[in-house]
Short mmCIF file of C-alpha atoms in Angstrom, two decimals:
data_model
loop_
_atom_site.label_atom_id
_atom_site.label_comp_id
_atom_site.label_asym_id
_atom_site.label_seq_id
_atom_site.Cartn_x
_atom_site.Cartn_y
_atom_site.Cartn_z
CA MET A 286 100.11 83.77 98.62
CA GLU A 287 102.60 83.25 95.80
CA ARG A 288 100.83 86.02 93.89
CA LEU A 289 99.90 88.22 96.86
CA LEU A 290 103.35 89.04 98.24
CA PRO A 291 104.95 90.06 94.91
CA GLN A 292 101.91 92.24 94.20
CA VAL A 293 102.27 94.02 97.52
CA ARG A 294 106.02 94.48 97.16
CA ASN A 295 105.57 95.91 93.65
CA THR A 296 102.93 98.42 94.68
CA PRO A 297 103.27 101.71 92.72
CA PRO A 298 104.57 104.76 94.59
CA SER A 299 102.06 106.43 96.90
CA ALA A 300 99.81 108.75 94.89
CA PHE A 301 99.14 110.69 98.08
CA LEU A 302 102.83 111.35 98.77
CA SER A 303 103.41 112.14 95.09
CA TYR A 304 100.65 114.75 95.31
CA LEU A 305 102.16 116.25 98.46
CA ASP A 306 105.61 116.29 96.90
CA ALA A 307 104.43 119.06 94.55
CA SER A 308 102.12 120.83 97.01
CA PRO A 309 103.09 124.05 98.80
CA GLN A 310 100.49 123.14 101.46
CA ARG A 311 101.92 119.66 102.10
CA GLU A 312 102.41 120.25 105.82
CA HIS A 313 98.66 120.62 106.42
CA HIS A 314 97.86 117.46 104.49
CA TYR A 315 100.59 115.40 106.09
CA ARG A 316 99.54 116.58 109.53
CA ASN A 317 96.09 115.24 108.74
CA PHE A 318 97.58 111.92 107.66
CA LEU A 319 99.30 111.62 111.04
CA ILE A 320 96.10 112.52 112.89
CA GLN A 321 94.08 109.91 110.97
CA SER A 322 96.79 107.31 111.59
CA SER A 323 96.97 108.02 115.31
CA ALA A 324 93.86 105.95 116.02
CA ASP A 325 95.98 102.82 115.60
CA LEU A 326 99.59 103.89 115.74
CA LEU A 327 99.40 105.39 119.24
CA ALA A 328 98.31 101.98 120.49
CA GLU A 329 100.24 99.95 117.96
CA ALA A 330 99.90 96.17 118.18
CA SER A 331 97.50 96.39 121.15
CA ALA A 332 94.75 94.67 119.15
CA SER A 333 97.04 92.01 117.71
CA ALA A 334 98.25 91.16 121.22
CA LEU A 335 94.91 89.38 121.61
CA GLY A 336 96.01 86.98 118.89
CA VAL A 337 98.94 85.50 120.80
CA VAL A 338 97.08 84.19 123.83
CA GLY A 339 96.38 80.51 124.31
CA GLU A 340 98.49 77.48 123.43
CA PHE A 341 99.12 76.62 119.80
CA GLY A 342 102.76 75.69 119.49
CA GLU A 343 105.66 77.23 117.61
CA PRO A 344 103.60 79.67 115.50
CA GLN A 345 102.49 81.30 118.76
CA SER A 346 106.10 81.93 119.74
CA ALA A 347 106.87 83.46 116.33
CA LEU A 348 103.86 85.79 116.62
CA PHE A 349 104.95 86.75 120.11
CA ARG A 350 108.43 87.69 118.89
CA ILE A 351 106.85 90.02 116.35
CA LEU A 352 104.65 91.48 119.07
CA ILE A 353 107.51 92.23 121.42
CA ASP A 354 109.36 93.94 118.56
CA GLU A 355 106.38 96.31 118.34
CA PHE A 356 106.61 96.94 122.08
CA GLY A 357 110.32 97.72 121.98
CA TYR A 358 111.41 94.54 123.75
CA GLY A 359 110.37 96.09 127.04
CA GLU A 360 112.24 99.37 126.51
CA HIS A 361 109.59 102.07 126.61
CA ALA A 362 111.56 104.56 124.53
CA LYS A 363 111.82 101.99 121.71
CA LYS A 364 108.14 101.05 121.76
CA HIS A 365 106.78 101.81 118.31
CA SER A 366 103.96 103.96 119.62
CA GLN A 367 106.58 106.07 121.40
CA LEU A 368 108.52 106.47 118.16
CA PHE A 369 105.30 107.62 116.48
CA ARG A 370 104.81 110.18 119.24
CA LYS A 371 108.14 111.74 118.29
CA THR A 372 106.92 112.15 114.72
CA LEU A 373 103.69 113.74 115.96
CA SER A 374 105.69 116.13 118.12
CA GLY A 375 107.65 117.23 115.07
CA PHE A 376 104.40 118.61 113.65
CA ASP A 377 103.37 120.17 116.98
CA LEU A 378 100.59 117.62 117.41
CA ASN A 379 99.10 116.33 120.65
CA THR A 380 100.58 112.93 121.50
CA GLU A 381 97.81 111.78 123.84
CA TYR A 382 95.78 108.81 122.65
CA ASN A 383 92.32 109.83 121.36
CA ALA A 384 93.24 113.52 121.42
CA TYR A 385 91.93 113.87 117.88
CA TRP A 386 88.97 111.51 117.93
CA PRO A 387 86.49 114.22 116.78
CA LEU A 388 88.54 114.66 113.60
CA TRP A 389 88.86 111.02 112.54
CA ASP A 390 87.11 110.37 109.25
CA THR A 391 85.19 107.26 108.27
CA PRO A 392 88.01 105.43 106.42
CA ALA A 393 90.34 105.87 109.40
CA LEU A 394 87.70 104.35 111.67
CA ALA A 395 87.08 101.57 109.13
CA ILE A 396 90.73 100.52 109.33
CA HIS A 397 90.64 100.71 113.11
CA ASN A 398 87.40 98.72 113.35
CA THR A 399 88.54 96.08 110.86
CA ILE A 400 91.67 95.37 112.87
CA HIS A 401 89.77 95.17 116.14
CA CYS A 402 87.00 93.03 114.63
CA LEU A 403 89.59 90.50 113.45
CA PHE A 404 91.42 90.30 116.75
CA GLN A 405 88.52 90.39 119.19
CA SER A 406 87.62 86.74 118.58
CA PRO A 407 89.81 83.62 118.31
CA ARG A 408 87.43 82.31 115.64
CA HIS A 409 89.20 84.76 113.30
CA PHE A 410 92.65 83.42 114.11
CA PHE A 411 93.65 82.50 110.56
CA LYS A 412 92.30 85.82 109.27
CA GLN A 413 94.41 87.54 111.94
CA VAL A 414 97.46 85.84 110.46
CA GLY A 415 96.34 87.11 107.05
CA PHE A 416 96.18 90.65 108.40
CA LEU A 417 99.73 90.35 109.70
CA LEU A 418 100.94 88.81 106.45
CA PHE A 419 99.58 91.72 104.40
CA ALA A 420 100.36 94.51 106.86
CA GLU A 421 103.96 93.55 107.56
CA THR A 422 104.67 93.18 103.83
CA ALA A 423 102.90 96.41 102.85
CA TYR A 424 104.64 98.40 105.60
CA GLN A 425 108.05 97.53 104.16
CA HIS A 426 107.10 99.59 101.12
CA SER A 427 104.91 102.34 102.55
CA THR A 428 107.00 103.20 105.60
CA GLY A 429 110.11 103.50 103.45
CA GLU A 430 108.28 106.03 101.28
CA HIS A 431 107.18 108.03 104.30
CA PHE A 432 110.67 107.95 105.78
CA ARG A 433 112.15 109.36 102.56
CA TYR A 434 109.34 111.93 102.30
CA LEU A 435 110.05 113.26 105.78
CA LYS A 436 113.78 113.40 105.11
CA LYS A 437 113.13 115.45 101.98
CA HIS A 438 110.43 117.86 103.13
CA HIS A 439 110.59 117.85 106.94
CA PRO A 440 114.20 116.97 107.83
CA SER A 441 113.88 118.30 111.38
CA VAL A 442 111.08 115.83 112.17
CA ASP A 443 112.03 112.53 113.79
CA GLY A 444 111.05 109.88 111.25
CA THR A 445 112.52 106.93 113.14
CA TYR A 446 109.08 105.34 113.38
CA PHE A 447 108.93 104.89 109.61
CA GLY A 448 112.61 104.06 109.16
CA GLU A 449 112.42 101.33 111.81
CA HIS A 450 109.43 99.68 110.12
CA ALA A 451 110.97 99.80 106.66
CA HIS A 452 113.80 97.70 108.09
CA ILE A 453 112.22 95.38 110.64
CA ASP A 454 109.12 94.47 108.65
CA ILE A 455 111.28 92.66 106.09
CA HIS A 456 112.11 90.22 108.87
CA HIS A 457 108.53 90.17 110.14
CA THR A 458 107.20 89.09 106.76
CA ARG A 459 109.72 86.26 106.60
CA MET A 460 108.73 85.18 110.11
CA VAL A 461 105.01 85.25 109.32
CA VAL A 462 105.49 83.23 106.14
CA GLU A 463 108.07 80.68 107.31
CA GLU A 464 107.20 80.30 110.99
CA VAL A 465 103.44 80.92 111.03
CA VAL A 466 101.68 80.51 107.67
CA VAL A 467 103.54 77.46 106.35
CA PRO A 468 103.32 75.44 109.60
CA LEU A 469 99.64 76.30 110.06
CA VAL A 470 98.70 75.33 106.50
CA ASP A 471 100.74 72.15 106.78
CA LYS A 472 98.87 71.24 109.96
CA PHE A 473 95.34 72.44 109.22
CA GLY A 474 95.20 72.22 105.43
CA PRO A 475 93.82 74.35 102.59
CA THR A 476 90.94 75.74 104.65
CA ALA A 477 93.43 77.50 106.92
CA GLY A 478 95.24 78.90 103.89
CA HIS A 479 91.95 80.17 102.46
CA GLU A 480 91.10 81.95 105.72
CA ILE A 481 94.57 83.51 105.84
CA LEU A 482 94.09 84.91 102.34
CA ILE A 483 90.63 86.26 103.27
CA GLY A 484 92.23 88.19 106.14
CA ALA A 485 95.00 89.48 103.87
CA GLU A 486 92.58 90.61 101.16
CA ALA A 487 90.25 92.27 103.67
CA THR A 488 93.24 94.20 104.98
CA ARG A 489 94.32 95.13 101.47
CA ALA A 490 90.83 96.46 100.70
CA VAL A 491 90.49 98.63 103.77
CA PHE A 492 94.05 99.98 103.47
CA LYS A 493 93.46 100.85 99.81
CA ALA A 494 90.21 102.62 100.64
CA GLY A 495 92.02 104.69 103.25
CA ASP A 496 94.81 105.64 100.83
CA THR A 497 92.34 106.57 98.10
CA HIS A 498 90.33 108.69 100.50
CA MET A 499 93.38 110.56 101.82
CA LEU A 500 94.35 111.71 98.33
CA ALA A 501 90.79 112.61 97.32
CA LEU A 502 90.29 114.59 100.53
CA SER A 503 93.48 116.59 100.00
CA LYS A 504 92.52 117.42 96.42
CA ALA A 505 88.98 118.41 97.45
CA PHE A 506 90.22 120.67 100.22
CA ASP A 507 92.73 122.38 97.92
CA ALA A 508 89.95 122.97 95.40
CA ALA A 509 87.76 124.50 98.13
CA VAL A 510 90.60 126.84 99.11
CA SER A 511 91.07 127.88 95.49
CA SER A 512 87.34 128.69 95.34
CA GLY A 513 87.57 130.80 98.49
CA HIS A 514 85.51 128.34 100.56
CA ALA A 515 88.17 126.95 102.92
CA VAL A 516 91.30 127.95 104.83
CA TYR A 517 94.22 125.86 106.05
CA GLY A 518 95.06 125.36 109.71
CA LEU A 519 94.48 123.35 112.87
CA PRO A 520 93.07 125.18 115.90
CA ALA A 521 94.65 124.77 119.31
CA ASN A 522 91.29 123.64 120.70
CA ILE A 523 89.92 120.70 118.74
CA PRO A 524 86.25 121.18 117.79
CA ASP A 525 84.02 118.49 119.27
CA GLY A 526 80.58 119.69 118.23
CA ASP A 527 78.16 118.27 115.67
CA ALA A 528 79.61 116.35 112.76
CA VAL A 529 78.97 117.24 109.12
CA MET A 530 79.37 114.88 106.17
CA PRO A 531 79.09 115.53 102.42
CA GLY A 532 75.51 115.39 101.21
CA THR A 533 73.89 115.56 104.65
CA GLY A 534 72.11 118.79 103.75
CA GLN A 535 73.27 120.78 106.75
CA ALA A 536 71.51 124.13 106.82
CA SER A 537 74.05 125.91 109.00
CA GLU A 538 76.70 127.97 107.24
CA ALA A 539 78.99 128.01 110.26
CA ALA A 540 82.57 127.02 109.44
CA PHE A 541 83.75 123.57 110.47
CA GLN A 542 87.09 121.78 110.81
CA VAL A 543 88.03 118.96 108.43
CA GLY A 544 90.67 116.71 109.95
CA GLY A 545 94.00 118.38 110.48
CA ILE A 546 93.86 120.23 107.16
CA GLY A 547 91.70 123.25 107.87
CA ARG A 548 88.26 124.82 108.00
CA VAL A 549 85.55 124.77 105.35
CA THR A 550 83.74 128.10 105.44
CA LYS A 551 80.86 127.28 103.09
CA THR A 552 78.81 124.15 103.71
CA ALA A 553 77.75 123.80 100.06
CA ALA A 554 81.41 123.36 99.07
CA PHE A 555 81.59 120.24 101.23
CA ALA A 556 79.29 118.39 98.81
CA ALA A 557 82.28 117.92 96.48
CA PHE A 558 84.35 116.16 99.16
CA PRO A 559 84.76 112.37 99.07
CA GLU A 560 82.31 110.15 100.89
CA GLY A 561 83.44 109.48 104.42
CA SER A 562 84.86 112.96 105.01
CA VAL A 563 83.94 114.41 108.38
CA GLY A 564 83.65 118.06 109.36
CA ARG A 565 83.34 119.09 112.98
CA HIS A 566 81.61 122.23 114.30
CA GLU A 567 82.69 123.94 117.49
CA GLY A 568 81.11 122.42 120.58
CA ALA A 569 78.65 124.29 122.76
CA SER A 570 80.32 126.92 124.91
#
């Protein structure tokens, strides 16, 4: 843990946001980022609420204080998922949960499934703590970047969601370390510490895969547009037909939607997209 936290806090600037900073089509790519993130952020902390049930002393109370921060201390307008809805609205996106499920790509679902796998069983309790340790520390850095990005490129959009996390997650990390990790390791020994680090590293891996994919997808789509094989835009009616993935050998040349970025008009061009990308044809009429 002595090495982990400094590494997270000294993470280089987001390559994805750096790419968007110079892109004239940044709005399409950032809209897709919000859509992919909505799987978890529109139900923020719902999975981790499973980790505070039971009776395990003072660490439980510390975890519960973090949880109620996420839920706005009972004020619905301050609930973090509600703050995220305001950001979605700024990009004219649907704020209903699961509205964009046909457009979620594999890395977005991998993050979602990892979190839920950890929190569905109390046998993963120490790994759950590891998830919180990594996530709360990483969010200090990443949400600050997103807050500044929105202020620079989309000043009319409400970025309170990101600004709030950049501030409050400093305190959450301290709480996790001082009031949860240290007491648990003192009580249960090195095995507990090992499990906590496994949870933190698993979270680091799946978050990194998601970040890497987001940048690769944006670059691939821009290349397809430059080749005349894709167009930017998000239709009002979200396609929910058959899914297409790179390398699946789809014979149809019908256009399909890729996330919130736009439509690929030539199936062969999709072969150059990163693994885990998902295209969605129109559903049956």
